[in-house]
Amino acid sequence: MSILKQKIEELQNRKAKTMLGGGEKSIAKQKEMGKKTARERIDALLDKDSFLEYDLFIQHEAREFGMLGKEMPADGVIIGTGKINNNTVAVFAQDFTVAGGSLGFMHAKKITKIMDVALNNRIPLIGINDSGGARIQEGVGALAGYGEIFYRNTISSGVIPQLSVILGPCAGGAVYSPALTDFVFVVEGVSKMFITGPDVIKTVLGEEISQEDLGGARVHSEISGNAHFCAQTEEECFNQIRTLLDYIPQNNNKESIIKAEAKEPVAKTKIETIVPDDPKIPYDVRELIKSVTDGSDFFEVQAAFAPNIVIGYGRINGETIGFIANQPDALAGVLDCDSADKAARFIRFCDSFNIPLVTFEDLPGYLPGIEQEHMGVIRHGAKILYAYSEATVPRITVILRKAYGGGYIAMNSRHLQADFVFAWPLAEIAVMGAEGAANVIFRKDIAGAENPVEERSRKIQEYKDKFANPYVAAGKGFVDAVIEPCETRKYLIHALDICKNKKVERPCKKHGNPPF
Ligand code: HXC
C-alpha cells in the first residue's frame, strides 16, 4: 500500500470515528427521545450533498473534573456551509450525544468561526441548538465562549438573517443566543427552552415542574412568545425554515432580494364579503391578506402568540411583503403588551432587510385595564410607534373598519409618515367608538333628558354621522384615497411601484434608543 493510500485510510478512519459523536449507545438514546442526530439534521435541512464541514478534528482543552484526556468528538458541535433552495447558508448543529451538547471553549470557537463566515460573506446563519448550555466542567472558559457568541449575534443583527432551531432540552446560553436571533423554531415534544432546568429549580426554589411545562414548544409559541414557528416534527420544522428563506433575502443589501414570479390571488372568498358591516362582528383578517397576495399565499409568523395581531409574509407582484394586521377574531384586534412587542420586532426585521410593509387596520385601540397598565403597556405599546416611525421601507396602510384612538395613530398612520393610507368606505376614524364617546361628551345632556335612553341613541347617531366614516380624515389629507374593497390589490400594487425607489434621510446619529 502506498503511503498516500495509508494516509487516506487513516483520515477515513479518523473521520468515521469522530462522526459517530458520543457513540452508538448515546445515538440510540437520542433516537428514543424521537430526535435525529446532529448530522442527520444537517442532511435533512440542506440541499442534497451541499454541506461542507469545517473543524471536524477540534479538541477540547479542559483539564478539571476528569476532563483531561476525555474524548469529545468534534467537541460536540458540527459547523459548515451549504445550500438551501440553492442559496448559500452557514450552519452549526450541536450534538447532544457528546456531553449533552454542552458548550466548552473550543465548541464555542467553532460556532464563532462559522458565525464569522456567515457575517463576512453575508449569508444567513442557522443554529441548531441541542445543548445543556455552558459546559459546567470548563467554568469561565465556557462562559467566555457564550459571550463571544452573543457579541456576534448582536453585531450580525440586521445584516444577515439569523435563525435558531431548538431541537432538544436547551438551557442557559443555548437559549440566550437564540433570543438574540431573528427567528426561533421549535418542535412539539422535542424542544425545551429554559434558563435553568427543573433540577436546578427544585434545588434552589423547591418548586417541581416538568421540562415540558417549564419550557416546552407550546409554552414558548403560545405564552412567552420566545418561539416564532412551531412544528409537529423535525421534518416539518425544516420545511418551515426552507419556506421562510424563500421569502427573506440573504442579507441587508437590496441586491440580495429575489423577486418571484408574479401571480394573481386564488382565494375563492370575495373580498367584499370578508369584513362584516357591523364593527362589533369579528372575522379572520388572514382571509383578507390572502385575498390580495400572489397565489393567496401567506406565511404566518408567531401564529399562536398574541393572536390579536397577525404578522407574516406574502408576495404582491412577485415581491415579498411584510403584513401586519389587527385580528378582529382575537380580543377584537386590540393592541396590548404582547401584540405591540410582536409587531414591533417584525417591523424592525422587515425594515432591516428592505421588505416593504403593508398594514391592515381594524382595532378599537389599546387594551385598557389594571393588568396591562402594570405590565407596562405604556412602554410596550410605545415599541410599535417607534418601530413604524423609524422604518424607511415603503409603508402602506389600509383602514378596513375601526381606527380608534391611539390604535389609529399606532397602526402606521399618515402622522408616523406612512407613504400611503387608503380607507375602505366602512372605515371609522375617531377617538373612540360612538357609544363610548356619547357616554363621555354627552353625559350631562343624556342625564338631563326627559327620555335618557332615546337621547343617548340620538347622541350616538349624531357622533356616528360626524365621525364614523373615512371622509373627515380624507378631508384633511390623512387618507390618500377612499377605495372600494375590490380595488385593494390594485392600489397596493400601484403604491408599492411608486415607492420602489423610496429614499428618506434620517438625522445623523449613532443609533436611537427604542423602548426595549
Ligand atoms: C456539562 C452537561 C451539561 C452541562 C448536560 N450535560 N448539561 N455536561 N455541562 N451544562 C451532560 C449530562 O451530565 C449528561 O452526561 C448528558 O449531558 C445528558 O444530560 P442529562 O441530564 O442526562 O439529560 P436530560 O435529562 O435530558 O436533561 C437535559 C438538561 C440537563 C435539562 C439540559 O442536563 C440540565 O439541566 N443540564 C444543566 C443545565 C444548566 O443549568 N446549564 C448551565 C447553564 S448556564 P452523561 O455523561 O451523564 O451522559 C449557561 C451560562 C450562560 O449556559 C448564560 C448566559 C446568560
PDB file of N, CA, C and O in Angstrom, residues 235-301:
ATOM      1  N   GLU A 235     -38.970  17.234  10.535  1.00  0.00           N
ATOM      2  CA  GLU A 235     -39.105  17.415   9.078  1.00  0.00           C
ATOM      3  C   GLU A 235     -39.949  18.647   8.763  1.00  0.00           C
ATOM      4  O   GLU A 235     -39.599  19.456   7.909  1.00  0.00           O
ATOM      5  N   GLU A 236     -41.083  18.761   9.481  1.00  0.00           N
ATOM      6  CA  GLU A 236     -41.955  19.921   9.248  1.00  0.00           C
ATOM      7  C   GLU A 236     -41.214  21.215   9.585  1.00  0.00           C
ATOM      8  O   GLU A 236     -41.336  22.225   8.886  1.00  0.00           O
ATOM      9  N   CYS A 237     -40.442  21.161  10.648  1.00  0.00           N
ATOM     10  CA  CYS A 237     -39.665  22.334  11.065  1.00  0.00           C
ATOM     11  C   CYS A 237     -38.685  22.742   9.953  1.00  0.00           C
ATOM     12  O   CYS A 237     -38.573  23.929   9.619  1.00  0.00           O
ATOM     13  N   PHE A 238     -38.006  21.777   9.357  1.00  0.00           N
ATOM     14  CA  PHE A 238     -37.049  22.107   8.289  1.00  0.00           C
ATOM     15  C   PHE A 238     -37.783  22.667   7.055  1.00  0.00           C
ATOM     16  O   PHE A 238     -37.265  23.540   6.363  1.00  0.00           O
ATOM     17  N   ASN A 239     -38.983  22.171   6.815  1.00  0.00           N
ATOM     18  CA  ASN A 239     -39.775  22.744   5.708  1.00  0.00           C
ATOM     19  C   ASN A 239     -40.122  24.196   5.995  1.00  0.00           C
ATOM     20  O   ASN A 239     -40.110  25.044   5.094  1.00  0.00           O
ATOM     21  N   GLN A 240     -40.447  24.480   7.262  1.00  0.00           N
ATOM     22  CA  GLN A 240     -40.757  25.871   7.626  1.00  0.00           C
ATOM     23  C   GLN A 240     -39.541  26.771   7.375  1.00  0.00           C
ATOM     24  O   GLN A 240     -39.668  27.898   6.885  1.00  0.00           O
ATOM     25  N   ILE A 241     -38.363  26.262   7.725  1.00  0.00           N
ATOM     26  CA  ILE A 241     -37.133  27.055   7.504  1.00  0.00           C
ATOM     27  C   ILE A 241     -36.944  27.324   6.013  1.00  0.00           C
ATOM     28  O   ILE A 241     -36.651  28.455   5.604  1.00  0.00           O
ATOM     29  N   ARG A 242     -37.130  26.277   5.205  1.00  0.00           N
ATOM     30  CA  ARG A 242     -36.964  26.452   3.749  1.00  0.00           C
ATOM     31  C   ARG A 242     -37.962  27.482   3.221  1.00  0.00           C
ATOM     32  O   ARG A 242     -37.624  28.318   2.383  1.00  0.00           O
ATOM     33  N   THR A 243     -39.197  27.420   3.725  1.00  0.00           N
ATOM     34  CA  THR A 243     -40.211  28.376   3.254  1.00  0.00           C
ATOM     35  C   THR A 243     -39.827  29.799   3.652  1.00  0.00           C
ATOM     36  O   THR A 243     -39.885  30.727   2.846  1.00  0.00           O
ATOM     37  N   LEU A 244     -39.418  29.960   4.904  1.00  0.00           N
ATOM     38  CA  LEU A 244     -39.046  31.306   5.357  1.00  0.00           C
ATOM     39  C   LEU A 244     -37.904  31.863   4.501  1.00  0.00           C
ATOM     40  O   LEU A 244     -37.950  33.018   4.061  1.00  0.00           O
ATOM     41  N   LEU A 245     -36.890  31.024   4.263  1.00  0.00           N
ATOM     42  CA  LEU A 245     -35.733  31.502   3.488  1.00  0.00           C
ATOM     43  C   LEU A 245     -36.102  31.833   2.051  1.00  0.00           C
ATOM     44  O   LEU A 245     -35.394  32.581   1.370  1.00  0.00           O
ATOM     45  N   ASP A 246     -37.208  31.306   1.594  1.00  0.00           N
ATOM     46  CA  ASP A 246     -37.697  31.637   0.261  1.00  0.00           C
ATOM     47  C   ASP A 246     -38.267  33.058   0.220  1.00  0.00           C
ATOM     48  O   ASP A 246     -38.258  33.707  -0.817  1.00  0.00           O
ATOM     49  N   TYR A 247     -38.776  33.520   1.358  1.00  0.00           N
ATOM     50  CA  TYR A 247     -39.381  34.859   1.406  1.00  0.00           C
ATOM     51  C   TYR A 247     -38.362  35.959   1.709  1.00  0.00           C
ATOM     52  O   TYR A 247     -38.506  37.074   1.226  1.00  0.00           O
ATOM     53  N   ILE A 248     -37.379  35.645   2.571  1.00  0.00           N
ATOM     54  CA  ILE A 248     -36.496  36.723   3.038  1.00  0.00           C
ATOM     55  C   ILE A 248     -35.182  36.737   2.254  1.00  0.00           C
ATOM     56  O   ILE A 248     -34.761  35.717   1.732  1.00  0.00           O
ATOM     57  N   PRO A 249     -34.522  37.920   2.204  1.00  0.00           N
ATOM     58  CA  PRO A 249     -33.272  37.982   1.432  1.00  0.00           C
ATOM     59  C   PRO A 249     -32.094  37.368   2.188  1.00  0.00           C
ATOM     60  O   PRO A 249     -32.183  37.108   3.387  1.00  0.00           O
ATOM     61  N   GLN A 250     -30.972  37.188   1.489  1.00  0.00           N
ATOM     62  CA  GLN A 250     -29.752  36.612   2.076  1.00  0.00           C
ATOM     63  C   GLN A 250     -29.099  37.571   3.063  1.00  0.00           C
ATOM     64  O   GLN A 250     -28.405  37.154   3.965  1.00  0.00           O
ATOM     65  N   ASN A 251     -29.284  38.871   2.814  1.00  0.00           N
ATOM     66  CA  ASN A 251     -28.633  39.869   3.679  1.00  0.00           C
ATOM     67  C   ASN A 251     -29.329  41.216   3.483  1.00  0.00           C
ATOM     68  O   ASN A 251     -30.352  41.290   2.812  1.00  0.00           O
ATOM     69  N   ASN A 252     -28.764  42.258   4.081  1.00  0.00           N
ATOM     70  CA  ASN A 252     -29.439  43.559   4.054  1.00  0.00           C
ATOM     71  C   ASN A 252     -29.106  44.405   2.824  1.00  0.00           C
ATOM     72  O   ASN A 252     -29.473  45.588   2.780  1.00  0.00           O
ATOM     73  N   ASN A 253     -28.399  43.824   1.851  1.00  0.00           N
ATOM     74  CA  ASN A 253     -28.179  44.558   0.597  1.00  0.00           C
ATOM     75  C   ASN A 253     -29.416  44.425  -0.279  1.00  0.00           C
ATOM     76  O   ASN A 253     -29.913  43.308  -0.456  1.00  0.00           O
ATOM     77  N   LYS A 254     -29.854  45.535  -0.841  1.00  0.00           N
ATOM     78  CA  LYS A 254     -31.070  45.494  -1.659  1.00  0.00           C
ATOM     79  C   LYS A 254     -30.932  44.492  -2.805  1.00  0.00           C
ATOM     80  O   LYS A 254     -31.898  43.860  -3.212  1.00  0.00           O
ATOM     81  N   GLU A 255     -29.695  44.323  -3.289  1.00  0.00           N
ATOM     82  CA  GLU A 255     -29.471  43.442  -4.452  1.00  0.00           C
ATOM     83  C   GLU A 255     -29.767  41.979  -4.106  1.00  0.00           C
ATOM     84  O   GLU A 255     -29.942  41.154  -4.992  1.00  0.00           O
ATOM     85  N   SER A 256     -29.772  41.655  -2.815  1.00  0.00           N
ATOM     86  CA  SER A 256     -29.967  40.239  -2.462  1.00  0.00           C
ATOM     87  C   SER A 256     -31.447  39.837  -2.473  1.00  0.00           C
ATOM     88  O   SER A 256     -31.782  38.684  -2.244  1.00  0.00           O
ATOM     89  N   ILE A 257     -32.336  40.795  -2.735  1.00  0.00           N
ATOM     90  CA  ILE A 257     -33.761  40.458  -2.796  1.00  0.00           C
ATOM     91  C   ILE A 257     -34.047  39.685  -4.084  1.00  0.00           C
ATOM     92  O   ILE A 257     -33.651  40.108  -5.172  1.00  0.00           O
ATOM     93  N   ILE A 258     -34.706  38.536  -3.911  1.00  0.00           N
ATOM     94  CA  ILE A 258     -35.030  37.740  -5.101  1.00  0.00           C
ATOM     95  C   ILE A 258     -36.519  37.888  -5.371  1.00  0.00           C
ATOM     96  O   ILE A 258     -37.350  37.595  -4.512  1.00  0.00           O
ATOM     97  N   LYS A 259     -36.842  38.383  -6.582  1.00  0.00           N
ATOM     98  CA  LYS A 259     -38.261  38.524  -6.937  1.00  0.00           C
ATOM     99  C   LYS A 259     -38.783  37.193  -7.479  1.00  0.00           C
ATOM    100  O   LYS A 259     -38.099  36.518  -8.240  1.00  0.00           O
ATOM    101  N   ALA A 260     -39.973  36.830  -7.020  1.00  0.00           N
ATOM    102  CA  ALA A 260     -40.584  35.598  -7.529  1.00  0.00           C
ATOM    103  C   ALA A 260     -41.472  35.957  -8.724  1.00  0.00           C
ATOM    104  O   ALA A 260     -41.710  37.139  -9.011  1.00  0.00           O
ATOM    105  N   GLU A 261     -41.970  34.925  -9.371  1.00  0.00           N
ATOM    106  CA  GLU A 261     -42.873  35.165 -10.498  1.00  0.00           C
ATOM    107  C   GLU A 261     -44.203  35.712  -9.960  1.00  0.00           C
ATOM    108  O   GLU A 261     -44.732  35.174  -8.973  1.00  0.00           O
ATOM    109  N   ALA A 262     -44.727  36.771 -10.569  1.00  0.00           N
ATOM    110  CA  ALA A 262     -45.987  37.353 -10.092  1.00  0.00           C
ATOM    111  C   ALA A 262     -47.159  36.435 -10.409  1.00  0.00           C
ATOM    112  O   ALA A 262     -47.171  35.780 -11.447  1.00  0.00           O
ATOM    113  N   LYS A 263     -48.114  36.358  -9.442  1.00  0.00           N
ATOM    114  CA  LYS A 263     -49.300  35.512  -9.674  1.00  0.00           C
ATOM    115  C   LYS A 263     -50.527  36.262  -9.169  1.00  0.00           C
ATOM    116  O   LYS A 263     -50.418  37.061  -8.239  1.00  0.00           O
ATOM    117  N   GLU A 264     -51.671  35.967  -9.706  1.00  0.00           N
ATOM    118  CA  GLU A 264     -52.920  36.547  -9.196  1.00  0.00           C
ATOM    119  C   GLU A 264     -53.353  35.774  -7.946  1.00  0.00           C
ATOM    120  O   GLU A 264     -53.033  34.586  -7.813  1.00  0.00           O
ATOM    121  N   PRO A 265     -54.099  36.433  -7.025  1.00  0.00           N
ATOM    122  CA  PRO A 265     -54.629  35.671  -5.880  1.00  0.00           C
ATOM    123  C   PRO A 265     -55.584  34.589  -6.368  1.00  0.00           C
ATOM    124  O   PRO A 265     -56.206  34.729  -7.426  1.00  0.00           O
ATOM    125  N   VAL A 266     -55.679  33.510  -5.579  1.00  0.00           N
ATOM    126  CA  VAL A 266     -56.590  32.439  -5.994  1.00  0.00           C
ATOM    127  C   VAL A 266     -57.690  32.199  -4.946  1.00  0.00           C
ATOM    128  O   VAL A 266     -58.496  31.290  -5.093  1.00  0.00           O
ATOM    129  N   ALA A 267     -57.700  33.049  -3.890  1.00  0.00           N
ATOM    130  CA  ALA A 267     -58.693  32.868  -2.811  1.00  0.00           C
ATOM    131  C   ALA A 267     -60.094  32.933  -3.398  1.00  0.00           C
ATOM    132  O   ALA A 267     -60.396  33.798  -4.227  1.00  0.00           O
ATOM    133  N   LYS A 268     -60.947  32.023  -2.945  1.00  0.00           N
ATOM    134  CA  LYS A 268     -62.295  31.948  -3.527  1.00  0.00           C
ATOM    135  C   LYS A 268     -63.239  32.968  -2.883  1.00  0.00           C
ATOM    136  O   LYS A 268     -64.162  33.449  -3.516  1.00  0.00           O
ATOM    137  N   THR A 269     -62.954  33.321  -1.586  1.00  0.00           N
ATOM    138  CA  THR A 269     -63.845  34.243  -0.888  1.00  0.00           C
ATOM    139  C   THR A 269     -63.716  35.636  -1.507  1.00  0.00           C
ATOM    140  O   THR A 269     -62.611  36.141  -1.682  1.00  0.00           O
ATOM    141  N   LYS A 270     -64.858  36.255  -1.811  1.00  0.00           N
ATOM    142  CA  LYS A 270     -64.819  37.594  -2.399  1.00  0.00           C
ATOM    143  C   LYS A 270     -64.418  38.587  -1.315  1.00  0.00           C
ATOM    144  O   LYS A 270     -64.927  38.516  -0.189  1.00  0.00           O
ATOM    145  N   ILE A 271     -63.539  39.500  -1.645  1.00  0.00           N
ATOM    146  CA  ILE A 271     -63.001  40.414  -0.633  1.00  0.00           C
ATOM    147  C   ILE A 271     -64.110  41.220   0.055  1.00  0.00           C
ATOM    148  O   ILE A 271     -64.047  41.476   1.253  1.00  0.00           O
ATOM    149  N   GLU A 272     -65.162  41.568  -0.676  1.00  0.00           N
ATOM    150  CA  GLU A 272     -66.259  42.372  -0.092  1.00  0.00           C
ATOM    151  C   GLU A 272     -66.993  41.626   1.007  1.00  0.00           C
ATOM    152  O   GLU A 272     -67.653  42.244   1.841  1.00  0.00           O
ATOM    153  N   THR A 273     -66.916  40.300   0.991  1.00  0.00           N
ATOM    154  CA  THR A 273     -67.723  39.533   1.945  1.00  0.00           C
ATOM    155  C   THR A 273     -66.950  39.162   3.207  1.00  0.00           C
ATOM    156  O   THR A 273     -67.496  38.550   4.114  1.00  0.00           O
ATOM    157  N   ILE A 274     -65.668  39.531   3.272  1.00  0.00           N
ATOM    158  CA  ILE A 274     -64.851  39.099   4.428  1.00  0.00           C
ATOM    159  C   ILE A 274     -65.131  39.946   5.671  1.00  0.00           C
ATOM    160  O   ILE A 274     -65.266  39.434   6.777  1.00  0.00           O
ATOM    161  N   VAL A 275     -65.224  41.245   5.491  1.00  0.00           N
ATOM    162  CA  VAL A 275     -65.365  42.143   6.646  1.00  0.00           C
ATOM    163  C   VAL A 275     -66.840  42.503   6.853  1.00  0.00           C
ATOM    164  O   VAL A 275     -67.439  43.171   6.013  1.00  0.00           O
ATOM    165  N   PRO A 276     -67.446  42.070   7.981  1.00  0.00           N
ATOM    166  CA  PRO A 276     -68.854  42.404   8.217  1.00  0.00           C
ATOM    167  C   PRO A 276     -69.059  43.917   8.419  1.00  0.00           C
ATOM    168  O   PRO A 276     -68.175  44.594   8.931  1.00  0.00           O
ATOM    169  N   ASP A 277     -70.236  44.408   8.008  1.00  0.00           N
ATOM    170  CA  ASP A 277     -70.534  45.842   8.132  1.00  0.00           C
ATOM    171  C   ASP A 277     -70.544  46.284   9.592  1.00  0.00           C
ATOM    172  O   ASP A 277     -70.110  47.385   9.924  1.00  0.00           O
ATOM    173  N   ASP A 278     -71.088  45.411  10.453  1.00  0.00           N
ATOM    174  CA  ASP A 278     -71.206  45.772  11.874  1.00  0.00           C
ATOM    175  C   ASP A 278     -69.826  45.708  12.527  1.00  0.00           C
ATOM    176  O   ASP A 278     -69.200  44.635  12.577  1.00  0.00           O
ATOM    177  N   PRO A 279     -69.329  46.857  13.044  1.00  0.00           N
ATOM    178  CA  PRO A 279     -67.960  46.868  13.581  1.00  0.00           C
ATOM    179  C   PRO A 279     -67.763  45.960  14.794  1.00  0.00           C
ATOM    180  O   PRO A 279     -66.630  45.731  15.216  1.00  0.00           O
ATOM    181  N   LYS A 280     -68.868  45.458  15.344  1.00  0.00           N
ATOM    182  CA  LYS A 280     -68.712  44.579  16.527  1.00  0.00           C
ATOM    183  C   LYS A 280     -68.541  43.114  16.112  1.00  0.00           C
ATOM    184  O   LYS A 280     -68.189  42.270  16.930  1.00  0.00           O
ATOM    185  N   ILE A 281     -68.798  42.802  14.856  1.00  0.00           N
ATOM    186  CA  ILE A 281     -68.725  41.389  14.439  1.00  0.00           C
ATOM    187  C   ILE A 281     -67.294  41.045  13.989  1.00  0.00           C
ATOM    188  O   ILE A 281     -66.728  41.737  13.141  1.00  0.00           O
ATOM    189  N   PRO A 282     -66.726  39.984  14.597  1.00  0.00           N
ATOM    190  CA  PRO A 282     -65.341  39.633  14.247  1.00  0.00           C
ATOM    191  C   PRO A 282     -65.237  38.886  12.913  1.00  0.00           C
ATOM    192  O   PRO A 282     -66.244  38.448  12.355  1.00  0.00           O
ATOM    193  N   TYR A 283     -64.033  38.745  12.414  1.00  0.00           N
ATOM    194  CA  TYR A 283     -63.739  37.967  11.207  1.00  0.00           C
ATOM    195  C   TYR A 283     -62.253  37.641  11.240  1.00  0.00           C
ATOM    196  O   TYR A 283     -61.505  38.191  12.068  1.00  0.00           O
ATOM    197  N   ASP A 284     -61.840  36.766  10.347  1.00  0.00           N
ATOM    198  CA  ASP A 284     -60.427  36.365  10.314  1.00  0.00           C
ATOM    199  C   ASP A 284     -59.684  37.198   9.267  1.00  0.00           C
ATOM    200  O   ASP A 284     -59.889  37.023   8.056  1.00  0.00           O
ATOM    201  N   VAL A 285     -58.830  38.098   9.752  1.00  0.00           N
ATOM    202  CA  VAL A 285     -58.155  39.029   8.834  1.00  0.00           C
ATOM    203  C   VAL A 285     -57.189  38.302   7.896  1.00  0.00           C
ATOM    204  O   VAL A 285     -56.793  38.840   6.852  1.00  0.00           O
ATOM    205  N   ARG A 286     -56.820  37.053   8.239  1.00  0.00           N
ATOM    206  CA  ARG A 286     -55.912  36.306   7.357  1.00  0.00           C
ATOM    207  C   ARG A 286     -56.560  36.040   5.998  1.00  0.00           C
ATOM    208  O   ARG A 286     -55.880  35.972   4.975  1.00  0.00           O
ATOM    209  N   GLU A 287     -57.914  35.922   6.025  1.00  0.00           N
ATOM    210  CA  GLU A 287     -58.635  35.744   4.751  1.00  0.00           C
ATOM    211  C   GLU A 287     -58.425  36.959   3.862  1.00  0.00           C
ATOM    212  O   GLU A 287     -58.292  36.857   2.639  1.00  0.00           O
ATOM    213  N   LEU A 288     -58.417  38.110   4.509  1.00  0.00           N
ATOM    214  CA  LEU A 288     -58.254  39.355   3.751  1.00  0.00           C
ATOM    215  C   LEU A 288     -56.844  39.444   3.146  1.00  0.00           C
ATOM    216  O   LEU A 288     -56.678  39.816   1.978  1.00  0.00           O
ATOM    217  N   ILE A 289     -55.854  39.079   3.964  1.00  0.00           N
ATOM    218  CA  ILE A 289     -54.469  39.113   3.455  1.00  0.00           C
ATOM    219  C   ILE A 289     -54.363  38.192   2.234  1.00  0.00           C
ATOM    220  O   ILE A 289     -53.811  38.580   1.195  1.00  0.00           O
ATOM    221  N   LYS A 290     -54.955  36.997   2.368  1.00  0.00           N
ATOM    222  CA  LYS A 290     -54.852  36.028   1.264  1.00  0.00           C
ATOM    223  C   LYS A 290     -55.602  36.501   0.014  1.00  0.00           C
ATOM    224  O   LYS A 290     -55.330  36.033  -1.082  1.00  0.00           O
ATOM    225  N   SER A 291     -56.536  37.412   0.199  1.00  0.00           N
ATOM    226  CA  SER A 291     -57.276  37.869  -0.972  1.00  0.00           C
ATOM    227  C   SER A 291     -56.483  38.890  -1.793  1.00  0.00           C
ATOM    228  O   SER A 291     -56.894  39.258  -2.886  1.00  0.00           O
ATOM    229  N   VAL A 292     -55.331  39.345  -1.263  1.00  0.00           N
ATOM    230  CA  VAL A 292     -54.526  40.304  -2.051  1.00  0.00           C
ATOM    231  C   VAL A 292     -53.153  39.751  -2.435  1.00  0.00           C
ATOM    232  O   VAL A 292     -52.431  40.366  -3.212  1.00  0.00           O
ATOM    233  N   THR A 293     -52.758  38.599  -1.878  1.00  0.00           N
ATOM    234  CA  THR A 293     -51.388  38.126  -2.137  1.00  0.00           C
ATOM    235  C   THR A 293     -51.323  37.217  -3.376  1.00  0.00           C
ATOM    236  O   THR A 293     -52.311  36.558  -3.725  1.00  0.00           O
ATOM    237  N   ASP A 294     -50.153  37.179  -3.975  1.00  0.00           N
ATOM    238  CA  ASP A 294     -49.905  36.304  -5.130  1.00  0.00           C
ATOM    239  C   ASP A 294     -50.230  34.861  -4.742  1.00  0.00           C
ATOM    240  O   ASP A 294     -49.723  34.371  -3.712  1.00  0.00           O
ATOM    241  N   GLY A 295     -51.047  34.218  -5.529  1.00  0.00           N
ATOM    242  CA  GLY A 295     -51.389  32.815  -5.272  1.00  0.00           C
ATOM    243  C   GLY A 295     -52.119  32.614  -3.955  1.00  0.00           C
ATOM    244  O   GLY A 295     -52.249  31.490  -3.477  1.00  0.00           O
ATOM    245  N   SER A 296     -52.521  33.731  -3.306  1.00  0.00           N
ATOM    246  CA  SER A 296     -53.171  33.707  -1.982  1.00  0.00           C
ATOM    247  C   SER A 296     -52.313  33.000  -0.936  1.00  0.00           C
ATOM    248  O   SER A 296     -52.812  32.389   0.002  1.00  0.00           O
ATOM    249  N   ASP A 297     -50.971  33.106  -1.096  1.00  0.00           N
ATOM    250  CA  ASP A 297     -50.057  32.511  -0.110  1.00  0.00           C
ATOM    251  C   ASP A 297     -49.838  33.483   1.037  1.00  0.00           C
ATOM    252  O   ASP A 297     -49.712  34.689   0.835  1.00  0.00           O
ATOM    253  N   PHE A 298     -49.788  32.957   2.239  1.00  0.00           N
ATOM    254  CA  PHE A 298     -49.443  33.777   3.399  1.00  0.00           C
ATOM    255  C   PHE A 298     -48.712  32.897   4.389  1.00  0.00           C
ATOM    256  O   PHE A 298     -49.221  31.850   4.798  1.00  0.00           O
ATOM    257  N   PHE A 299     -47.495  33.294   4.757  1.00  0.00           N
ATOM    258  CA  PHE A 299     -46.676  32.505   5.683  1.00  0.00           C
ATOM    259  C   PHE A 299     -46.643  33.248   7.015  1.00  0.00           C
ATOM    260  O   PHE A 299     -45.921  34.238   7.178  1.00  0.00           O
ATOM    261  N   GLU A 300     -47.444  32.762   7.950  1.00  0.00           N
ATOM    262  CA  GLU A 300     -47.636  33.495   9.206  1.00  0.00           C
ATOM    263  C   GLU A 300     -46.476  33.256  10.167  1.00  0.00           C
ATOM    264  O   GLU A 300     -45.954  32.146  10.285  1.00  0.00           O
ATOM    265  N   VAL A 301     -46.105  34.302  10.892  1.00  0.00           N
ATOM    266  CA  VAL A 301     -45.045  34.237  11.902  1.00  0.00           C
ATOM    267  C   VAL A 301     -45.710  34.380  13.272  1.00  0.00           C
ATOM    268  O   VAL A 301     -46.636  35.174  13.425  1.00  0.00           O
TER     269      VAL A 301
END
